[in-house]
XYZ file of N, CA and C in Angstrom:
687
model
N 122.253 138.630 43.635
C 121.373 139.559 42.924
C 121.015 140.732 43.841
N 121.148 141.931 43.334
C 120.787 143.121 44.100
C 119.384 143.557 43.713
N 118.520 143.645 44.711
C 117.156 144.067 44.458
C 117.024 145.575 44.590
N 116.147 146.150 43.783
C 115.897 147.593 43.807
C 114.388 147.818 43.681
N 113.923 149.054 43.876
C 112.489 149.324 43.710
C 111.960 148.986 42.319
N 112.831 148.904 41.333
C 112.384 148.579 39.980
C 112.445 147.081 39.671
N 112.848 146.282 40.649
C 112.927 144.828 40.434
C 111.543 144.264 40.125
N 111.503 143.337 39.198
C 110.232 142.717 38.817
C 109.871 141.599 39.787
N 108.628 141.133 39.697
C 108.198 140.011 40.529
C 109.065 138.786 40.247
N 109.401 138.579 38.987
C 110.232 137.424 38.615
C 111.624 137.520 39.242
N 112.177 138.712 39.257
C 113.506 138.900 39.851
C 113.465 138.703 41.361
N 112.408 139.155 41.981
C 112.275 138.963 43.430
C 112.138 137.486 43.761
N 111.340 136.777 42.977
C 111.169 135.337 43.205
C 112.499 134.611 43.013
N 113.247 134.985 41.996
C 114.553 134.355 41.751
C 115.484 134.598 42.938
N 115.453 135.797 43.472
C 116.284 136.117 44.630
C 115.863 135.284 45.838
N 114.582 135.186 46.055
C 114.086 134.396 47.195
C 114.492 132.936 47.051
N 114.409 132.416 45.848
C 114.783 131.011 45.624
C 116.277 130.791 45.894
N 117.073 131.834 45.652
C 118.516 131.706 45.902
C 118.817 131.643 47.400
N 117.852 132.036 48.230
C 118.027 132.033 49.686
C 117.435 130.784 50.346
N 116.973 129.856 49.557
C 116.314 128.661 50.089
C 117.163 128.013 51.182
N 116.503 127.648 52.292
C 117.209 127.081 53.440
C 116.419 125.895 53.968
N 116.914 124.702 53.726
C 116.192 123.490 54.104
C 116.019 123.365 55.613
N 117.024 123.775 56.375
C 116.935 123.697 57.834
C 115.817 124.596 58.352
N 115.723 125.773 57.768
C 114.655 126.687 58.181
C 113.277 126.138 57.823
N 113.186 125.485 56.674
C 111.905 124.899 56.266
C 111.473 123.847 57.289
N 112.408 123.023 57.715
C 112.097 122.001 58.722
C 111.681 122.647 60.031
N 112.348 123.728 60.398
C 112.009 124.424 61.633
C 110.627 125.038 61.577
N 110.261 125.602 60.433
C 108.936 126.190 60.261
C 107.852 125.134 60.420
N 108.100 123.957 59.874
C 107.112 122.877 59.964
C 106.844 122.504 61.414
N 107.865 122.573 62.241
C 107.695 122.233 63.658
C 106.805 123.241 64.381
N 106.658 124.430 63.818
C 105.807 125.452 64.408
C 104.421 125.491 63.764
N 104.089 124.460 63.042
C 102.763 124.368 62.454
C 102.554 125.222 61.228
N 103.639 125.610 60.566
C 103.550 126.425 59.359
C 103.509 125.507 58.146
N 102.613 125.774 57.214
C 102.545 124.989 55.981
C 103.790 125.287 55.150
N 104.581 124.266 54.908
C 105.849 124.460 54.197
C 105.825 123.874 52.782
N 104.641 123.573 52.283
C 104.552 122.909 50.975
C 105.152 123.756 49.853
N 105.113 125.081 50.001
C 105.722 125.940 48.974
C 106.750 126.879 49.593
N 107.220 126.552 50.784
C 108.127 127.457 51.510
C 109.567 127.320 51.038
N 110.292 128.433 51.137
C 111.713 128.464 50.798
C 112.580 128.620 52.046
N 111.938 128.835 53.181
C 112.692 128.947 54.431
C 113.348 130.300 54.634
N 112.766 131.357 54.077
C 113.332 132.701 54.224
C 113.026 133.201 55.633
N 114.011 133.726 56.332
C 113.805 134.216 57.686
C 113.095 135.573 57.672
N 112.530 135.945 58.811
C 111.851 137.239 58.911
C 112.806 138.403 58.631
N 114.014 138.439 59.201
C 114.940 139.533 58.873
C 115.270 139.596 57.387
N 115.449 138.437 56.751
C 115.730 138.418 55.317
C 114.540 138.984 54.533
N 113.334 138.606 54.935
C 112.144 139.079 54.239
C 111.963 140.580 54.435
N 112.239 141.059 55.632
C 112.146 142.496 55.888
C 113.173 143.264 55.060
N 114.344 142.676 54.901
C 115.378 143.309 54.075
C 114.928 143.400 52.627
N 114.290 142.356 52.142
C 113.760 142.378 50.768
C 112.734 143.505 50.630
N 111.856 143.617 51.613
C 110.846 144.659 51.580
C 111.447 146.056 51.536
N 112.496 146.253 52.309
C 113.156 147.566 52.318
C 113.822 147.863 50.976
N 114.359 146.828 50.347
C 115.062 147.021 49.081
C 114.114 147.321 47.927
N 112.997 146.630 47.879
C 112.122 146.766 46.705
C 111.016 147.800 46.888
N 110.732 148.183 48.134
C 109.716 149.198 48.433
C 108.314 148.706 48.027
N 107.342 149.589 48.247
C 105.961 149.244 47.902
C 105.720 149.345 46.391
N 105.016 148.376 45.877
C 104.591 148.393 44.474
C 103.382 147.459 44.414
N 102.206 148.047 44.361
C 100.996 147.241 44.538
C 100.768 146.239 43.417
N 100.927 146.660 42.193
C 100.699 145.727 41.077
C 101.674 144.558 41.153
N 102.907 144.868 41.504
C 103.909 143.798 41.645
C 103.556 142.874 42.803
N 103.024 143.444 43.876
C 102.621 142.624 45.023
C 101.540 141.628 44.613
N 100.595 142.075 43.797
C 99.552 141.161 43.324
C 100.152 140.040 42.472
N 101.167 140.388 41.691
C 101.865 139.363 40.891
C 102.565 138.371 41.811
N 103.234 138.867 42.817
C 103.937 137.989 43.759
C 102.959 137.040 44.439
N 101.790 137.551 44.785
C 100.801 136.687 45.439
C 100.381 135.550 44.517
N 100.200 135.875 43.257
C 99.710 134.871 42.312
C 100.708 133.743 42.057
N 101.960 133.904 42.471
C 102.932 132.823 42.281
C 102.587 131.611 43.139
N 101.887 131.836 44.244
C 101.539 130.732 45.131
C 102.634 130.327 46.091
N 103.827 130.881 45.949
C 104.938 130.552 46.847
C 104.758 131.237 48.194
N 104.972 130.526 49.260
C 104.803 131.091 50.602
C 105.628 132.355 50.776
N 106.896 132.315 50.403
C 107.783 133.452 50.650
C 107.482 134.629 49.720
N 107.059 134.339 48.505
C 106.661 135.409 47.601
C 105.389 136.075 48.116
N 104.524 135.292 48.724
C 103.307 135.867 49.282
C 103.604 136.725 50.508
N 104.588 136.331 51.291
C 105.002 137.177 52.407
C 105.551 138.496 51.871
N 106.326 138.430 50.794
C 106.852 139.649 50.171
C 105.713 140.505 49.628
N 104.685 139.847 49.104
C 103.528 140.573 48.587
C 102.845 141.365 49.692
N 102.662 140.722 50.835
C 102.015 141.386 51.971
C 102.835 142.587 52.428
N 104.141 142.409 52.480
C 105.021 143.472 52.983
C 105.137 144.645 52.018
N 104.853 144.428 50.739
C 105.056 145.497 49.750
C 103.767 145.967 49.088
N 102.629 145.415 49.493
C 101.346 145.879 48.957
C 101.012 147.247 49.541
N 100.208 147.995 48.832
C 99.791 149.322 49.283
C 98.384 149.213 49.868
N 98.225 149.398 51.181
C 96.892 149.266 51.777
C 95.888 150.264 51.216
N 96.375 151.380 50.703
C 95.475 152.378 50.118
C 94.920 151.914 48.777
N 95.593 150.960 48.157
C 95.145 150.460 46.851
C 94.537 149.061 46.942
N 94.723 148.401 48.058
C 94.141 147.067 48.231
C 92.623 147.200 48.257
N 91.946 146.381 47.500
C 90.486 146.422 47.472
C 89.921 145.319 48.369
N 88.652 145.460 48.668
C 87.987 144.430 49.462
C 88.006 143.096 48.727
N 87.881 143.177 47.409
C 87.925 141.957 46.588
C 89.299 141.298 46.673
N 90.360 142.118 46.674
C 91.716 141.581 46.832
C 91.847 140.859 48.170
N 91.358 141.507 49.221
C 91.471 140.931 50.560
C 90.761 139.586 50.636
N 89.586 139.516 50.039
C 88.859 138.248 50.046
C 89.572 137.184 49.208
N 90.131 137.600 48.086
C 90.852 136.641 47.229
C 92.059 136.081 47.965
N 92.791 136.952 48.640
C 93.945 136.492 49.398
C 93.509 135.586 50.548
N 92.473 135.999 51.256
C 92.005 135.202 52.396
C 91.605 133.792 51.961
N 91.046 133.702 50.769
C 90.672 132.382 50.266
C 91.856 131.480 50.002
N 93.039 132.076 49.855
C 94.261 131.299 49.627
C 95.012 130.965 50.919
N 94.621 131.574 52.039
C 95.379 131.387 53.279
C 95.445 129.911 53.667
N 96.651 129.466 54.002
C 96.825 128.065 54.393
C 97.785 127.906 55.564
N 98.107 129.028 56.240
C 99.056 128.954 57.340
C 98.847 130.148 58.271
N 98.982 129.919 59.573
C 98.697 130.982 60.540
C 99.618 132.190 60.388
N 100.861 131.972 59.985
C 101.790 133.107 59.902
C 101.459 134.019 58.729
N 100.970 133.440 57.640
C 100.508 134.257 56.521
C 99.291 135.075 56.960
N 98.379 134.409 57.657
C 97.189 135.091 58.167
C 97.560 136.283 59.028
N 98.438 136.045 60.000
C 98.740 137.092 60.976
C 99.490 138.266 60.362
N 100.312 137.991 59.357
C 101.025 139.066 58.671
C 100.058 139.863 57.800
N 99.183 139.167 57.084
C 98.209 139.843 56.228
C 97.203 140.636 57.055
N 96.873 140.145 58.242
C 95.902 140.839 59.091
C 96.368 142.255 59.403
N 97.664 142.427 59.625
C 98.196 143.765 59.899
C 98.041 144.674 58.684
N 98.215 144.112 57.482
C 98.008 144.892 56.258
C 96.537 145.271 56.124
N 95.654 144.314 56.345
C 94.226 144.561 56.174
C 93.720 145.664 57.097
N 94.260 145.734 58.328
C 93.771 146.739 59.271
C 94.297 148.141 58.959
N 95.072 148.259 57.891
C 95.493 149.584 57.414
C 94.589 150.100 56.294
N 93.613 149.284 55.885
C 92.692 149.698 54.834
C 91.537 150.492 55.430
N 90.744 151.114 54.569
C 89.597 151.884 55.046
C 88.395 151.001 55.356
N 88.407 149.768 54.878
C 87.246 148.892 55.000
C 87.461 147.747 55.986
N 88.517 147.826 56.793
C 88.865 146.682 57.632
C 87.770 146.308 58.627
N 87.037 147.302 59.124
C 85.983 146.997 60.100
C 84.863 146.180 59.465
N 84.636 146.361 58.167
C 83.614 145.574 57.470
C 84.059 144.118 57.289
N 85.348 143.936 57.111
C 85.861 142.589 56.865
C 85.738 141.685 58.087
N 85.888 142.245 59.275
C 85.959 141.411 60.477
C 84.723 140.536 60.664
N 83.515 141.087 60.705
C 82.367 140.188 60.876
C 82.167 139.243 59.697
N 82.544 139.698 58.506
C 82.403 138.838 57.330
C 83.366 137.663 57.396
N 84.620 137.939 57.744
C 85.600 136.857 57.877
C 85.218 135.917 59.015
N 84.743 136.473 60.123
C 84.373 135.638 61.274
C 83.231 134.699 60.931
N 82.328 135.146 60.065
C 81.181 134.317 59.688
C 81.559 133.214 58.703
N 82.721 133.340 58.081
C 83.173 132.339 57.116
C 83.606 131.072 57.855
N 83.197 129.934 57.350
C 83.486 128.684 58.048
C 84.899 128.161 57.892
N 85.678 128.741 56.973
C 87.033 128.246 56.763
C 87.938 128.683 57.923
N 88.757 127.744 58.404
C 89.557 127.996 59.606
C 90.444 129.222 59.492
N 91.166 129.345 58.401
C 92.120 130.446 58.306
C 91.440 131.778 57.998
N 90.303 131.740 57.345
C 89.568 132.985 57.111
C 89.003 133.491 58.430
N 88.424 132.591 59.212
C 87.906 133.013 60.519
C 89.034 133.502 61.417
N 90.171 132.838 61.372
C 91.301 133.314 62.176
C 91.672 134.742 61.792
N 91.583 135.043 60.499
C 91.954 136.373 60.039
C 91.155 137.457 60.764
N 89.877 137.221 60.967
C 89.037 138.208 61.646
C 89.605 138.534 63.025
N 89.973 137.503 63.757
C 90.442 137.726 65.128
C 91.884 138.229 65.163
N 92.680 137.816 64.198
C 94.043 138.357 64.106
C 93.998 139.847 63.791
N 93.006 140.259 63.009
C 92.856 141.676 62.703
C 92.500 142.477 63.953
N 91.569 141.962 64.737
C 91.198 142.663 65.972
C 92.381 142.714 66.922
N 93.057 141.567 67.087
C 94.205 141.505 67.995
C 95.280 142.492 67.581
N 95.524 142.586 66.275
C 96.536 143.514 65.782
C 96.110 144.960 65.937
N 94.833 145.234 65.667
C 94.334 146.610 65.749
C 94.406 147.155 67.165
N 94.218 146.306 68.163
C 94.276 146.778 69.551
C 95.664 147.313 69.897
N 96.675 146.814 69.196
C 98.058 147.218 69.465
C 98.529 148.300 68.502
N 98.293 148.085 67.209
C 98.885 148.950 66.186
C 98.036 150.165 65.819
N 96.722 150.048 65.901
C 95.857 151.170 65.545
C 95.635 152.027 66.792
N 96.649 152.790 67.124
C 96.675 153.541 68.379
C 95.507 154.508 68.517
N 95.059 155.077 67.409
C 94.009 156.092 67.464
C 92.600 155.494 67.450
N 92.507 154.177 67.352
C 91.185 153.542 67.319
C 90.519 153.678 68.686
N 89.309 154.237 68.747
C 88.616 154.374 70.039
C 88.381 153.017 70.695
N 88.445 152.997 72.014
C 88.246 151.742 72.747
C 86.905 151.096 72.410
N 85.857 151.902 72.295
C 84.525 151.351 72.028
C 84.469 150.597 70.706
N 85.299 151.003 69.746
C 85.321 150.319 68.448
C 85.924 148.930 68.547
N 86.685 148.680 69.613
C 87.275 147.360 69.840
C 86.427 146.544 70.810
N 85.874 147.210 71.807
C 85.021 146.507 72.768
C 83.777 145.935 72.096
N 83.382 146.536 70.979
C 82.209 146.044 70.264
C 82.409 144.618 69.758
N 83.675 144.159 69.697
C 83.951 142.811 69.208
C 83.887 141.737 70.301
N 83.656 142.146 71.537
C 83.573 141.144 72.606
C 82.445 140.125 72.367
N 81.269 140.537 71.912
C 80.247 139.532 71.597
C 80.678 138.572 70.484
N 81.478 139.071 69.534
C 81.978 138.202 68.472
C 82.919 137.156 69.054
N 83.707 137.568 70.033
C 84.590 136.626 70.724
C 83.770 135.547 71.409
N 82.736 135.959 72.115
C 81.867 134.976 72.785
C 81.236 134.035 71.769
N 80.804 134.586 70.646
C 80.093 133.783 69.648
C 80.962 132.684 69.057
N 82.271 132.937 68.955
C 83.152 131.958 68.312
C 84.118 131.274 69.289
N 83.874 131.473 70.571
C 84.748 130.856 71.582
C 84.558 129.346 71.669
N 83.536 128.830 71.025
C 83.300 127.380 71.050
C 83.872 126.676 69.823
N 84.519 127.428 68.938
C 85.141 126.819 67.753
C 86.419 126.110 68.211
N 86.456 124.785 68.163
C 87.587 124.050 68.725
C 88.825 123.957 67.842
N 88.732 124.470 66.629
C 89.872 124.349 65.721
C 91.054 125.168 66.251
N 92.217 124.553 66.211
C 93.394 125.094 66.881
C 93.698 126.547 66.541
N 93.703 126.862 65.244
C 94.125 128.203 64.854
C 93.020 129.246 65.017
N 91.806 128.788 65.256
C 90.726 129.722 65.583
C 90.729 129.993 67.079
N 90.730 128.929 67.870
C 90.622 129.140 69.325
C 91.811 129.935 69.870
N 93.006 129.710 69.302
C 94.163 130.470 69.751
C 94.034 131.942 69.384
N 93.457 132.223 68.213
C 93.273 133.606 67.790
C 92.198 134.297 68.625
N 91.139 133.579 68.960
C 90.086 134.150 69.801
C 90.661 134.482 71.184
N 91.441 133.574 71.710
C 92.094 133.806 73.004
C 93.046 134.997 72.950
N 93.837 135.054 71.911
C 94.796 136.152 71.693
C 94.067 137.497 71.632
N 92.951 137.510 70.918
C 92.175 138.733 70.770
C 91.618 139.207 72.102
N 91.049 138.294 72.859
C 90.480 138.642 74.161
C 91.551 139.193 75.092
N 92.712 138.552 75.102
C 93.807 139.019 75.960
C 94.308 140.395 75.519
N 94.430 140.593 74.207
C 94.928 141.879 73.716
C 93.980 143.033 74.038
N 92.689 142.785 73.897
C 91.733 143.839 74.248
C 91.859 144.165 75.734
N 91.929 143.131 76.560
C 92.011 143.348 77.999
C 93.269 144.046 78.454
N 94.339 143.886 77.688
C 95.623 144.503 78.050
C 95.789 145.901 77.480
N 94.848 146.332 76.648
C 95.036 147.605 75.951
C 95.132 148.790 76.922
N 94.223 148.867 77.850
C 94.223 149.931 78.854
C 93.200 149.596 79.936
N 93.082 150.454 80.910
C 92.171 150.197 82.028
C 90.721 150.151 81.575
N 90.365 150.991 80.598
C 88.984 151.025 80.138
C 88.568 149.712 79.470
N 89.504 149.067 78.806
C 89.209 147.804 78.118
C 89.345 146.595 79.041
N 90.106 146.745 80.103
C 90.437 145.610 80.949
C 89.203 144.971 81.591
N 88.389 145.754 82.239
C 87.242 145.199 82.971
C 86.241 144.485 82.057
N 85.836 145.090 80.939
C 84.896 144.374 80.055
C 85.475 143.068 79.501
N 86.765 143.079 79.129
C 87.384 141.864 78.591
C 87.499 140.801 79.673
N 87.867 141.215 80.878
C 87.994 140.257 81.984
C 86.634 139.642 82.308
N 85.581 140.441 82.222
C 84.236 139.914 82.493
C 83.871 138.821 81.490
N 84.226 139.034 80.227
C 83.959 138.018 79.205
C 84.809 136.777 79.473
N 86.066 136.987 79.824
C 86.961 135.856 80.110
C 86.426 135.025 81.272
N 85.951 135.685 82.308
C 85.414 134.964 83.472
C 84.137 134.213 83.107
N 83.316 134.828 82.271
C 82.092 134.161 81.831
C 82.418 132.899 81.035
N 83.365 133.016 80.119
C 83.755 131.855 79.314
C 84.372 130.763 80.180
N 85.178 131.159 81.142
C 85.870 130.175 81.988
C 84.907 129.361 82.838
N 83.713 129.898 83.053
C 82.720 129.206 83.883
C 81.671 128.475 83.046
N 81.849 128.482 81.737
C 80.855 127.874 80.856
C 80.985 126.371 80.727
N 80.090 125.795 79.942
C 80.051 124.336 79.772
C 80.943 123.843 78.638
N 81.241 124.729 77.698
C 82.012 124.300 76.529
C 83.502 124.234 76.870
N 84.127 123.145 76.502
C 85.538 122.921 76.832
C 86.454 123.967 76.201
N 86.246 124.264 74.927
C 87.096 125.240 74.239
C 86.925 126.626 74.844
N 85.684 127.022 75.077
C 85.416 128.337 75.673
C 86.046 128.439 77.058
N 85.981 127.351 77.825
C 86.587 127.372 79.173
C 88.095 127.579 79.070
N 88.729 126.902 78.102
C 90.182 127.077 77.951
C 90.513 128.512 77.589
N 89.778 129.062 76.634
C 90.006 130.450 76.220
C 89.826 131.389 77.407
N 88.741 131.202 78.147
C 88.449 132.070 79.272
C 89.474 131.964 80.391
N 89.813 130.741 80.770
C 90.759 130.555 81.878
C 92.139 131.108 81.550
N 92.574 130.887 80.322
C 93.888 131.387 79.936
C 93.899 132.914 79.933
N 92.801 133.514 79.456
C 92.716 134.975 79.439
C 92.639 135.527 80.864
N 91.861 134.895 81.712
C 91.769 135.338 83.112
C 93.142 135.296 83.769
N 93.875 134.224 83.512
C 95.197 134.064 84.110
C 96.104 135.251 83.754
N 96.107 135.641 82.487
C 96.978 136.748 82.094
C 96.434 138.100 82.556
N 95.138 138.293 82.411
C 94.563 139.600 82.729
C 94.537 139.898 84.224
N 94.711 138.878 85.040
C 94.768 139.106 86.487
C 96.184 138.937 87.038
N 97.146 138.792 86.138
C 98.531 138.633 86.585
C 99.067 139.951 87.170
N 99.991 139.830 88.069
C 100.575 141.025 88.705
C 101.190 141.959 87.675
N 101.817 141.385 86.666
C 102.490 142.185 85.639
C 101.482 143.071 84.885
N 100.370 142.490 84.476
C 99.372 143.248 83.717
C 98.666 144.256 84.621
N 98.311 143.854 85.812
C 97.640 144.785 86.713
C 98.517 145.968 87.069
N 99.811 145.716 87.217
C 100.742 146.808 87.534
C 100.857 147.768 86.357
N 100.869 147.226 85.141
C 101.004 148.070 83.957
C 99.768 148.940 83.732
N 98.609 148.421 84.136
C 97.369 149.137 83.892
C 97.000 150.137 84.988
N 97.787 150.175 86.048
C 97.484 151.107 87.153
C 97.583 152.565 86.682
């Protein structure tokens, strides 16, 4: 089946189902990805689908509603951030059930005009994948939102401290990732992030210590220090 910008959600889903790969599904499961509705579509294949069908926001919402992991990835790749509403973002976040969906959607969310409002709201949510979304958004913004002022990212350091004691795997890894990304952004961000990492590494909480020590290790590595000179 050849996909085009006029392809319907049903046609895209049919195409994705034709690419089903059991070996890939098994491999995804080994990486902690929820495969209950997965078809095993690879990232290059999914990117190719996105290029073929282009952006179509209404269709993206239809793809999301199918509940299929791969259709939802296609939805994220073809949604229009200018048309995505805060309500849409919350509805999608409520459906998140896998770290890779979270991390891909986080990049879409940080292209919206309201992304800064979502971060503290998502972080305050007790659901593991919703909270992860907040930190995945910050981590992504430090890299992709080149024009974002450093102070707008450094303001999230207290949020990192506040949730560094959350022991859930996909939260603590995202908090650690965020702290490291802020610290690696440039020289201005490095010192404040390293100070937080050192504080966490010396604390009483086991999860916070792991986050802090791992961040200190990277932020004081020769490779990072050389890049930031």
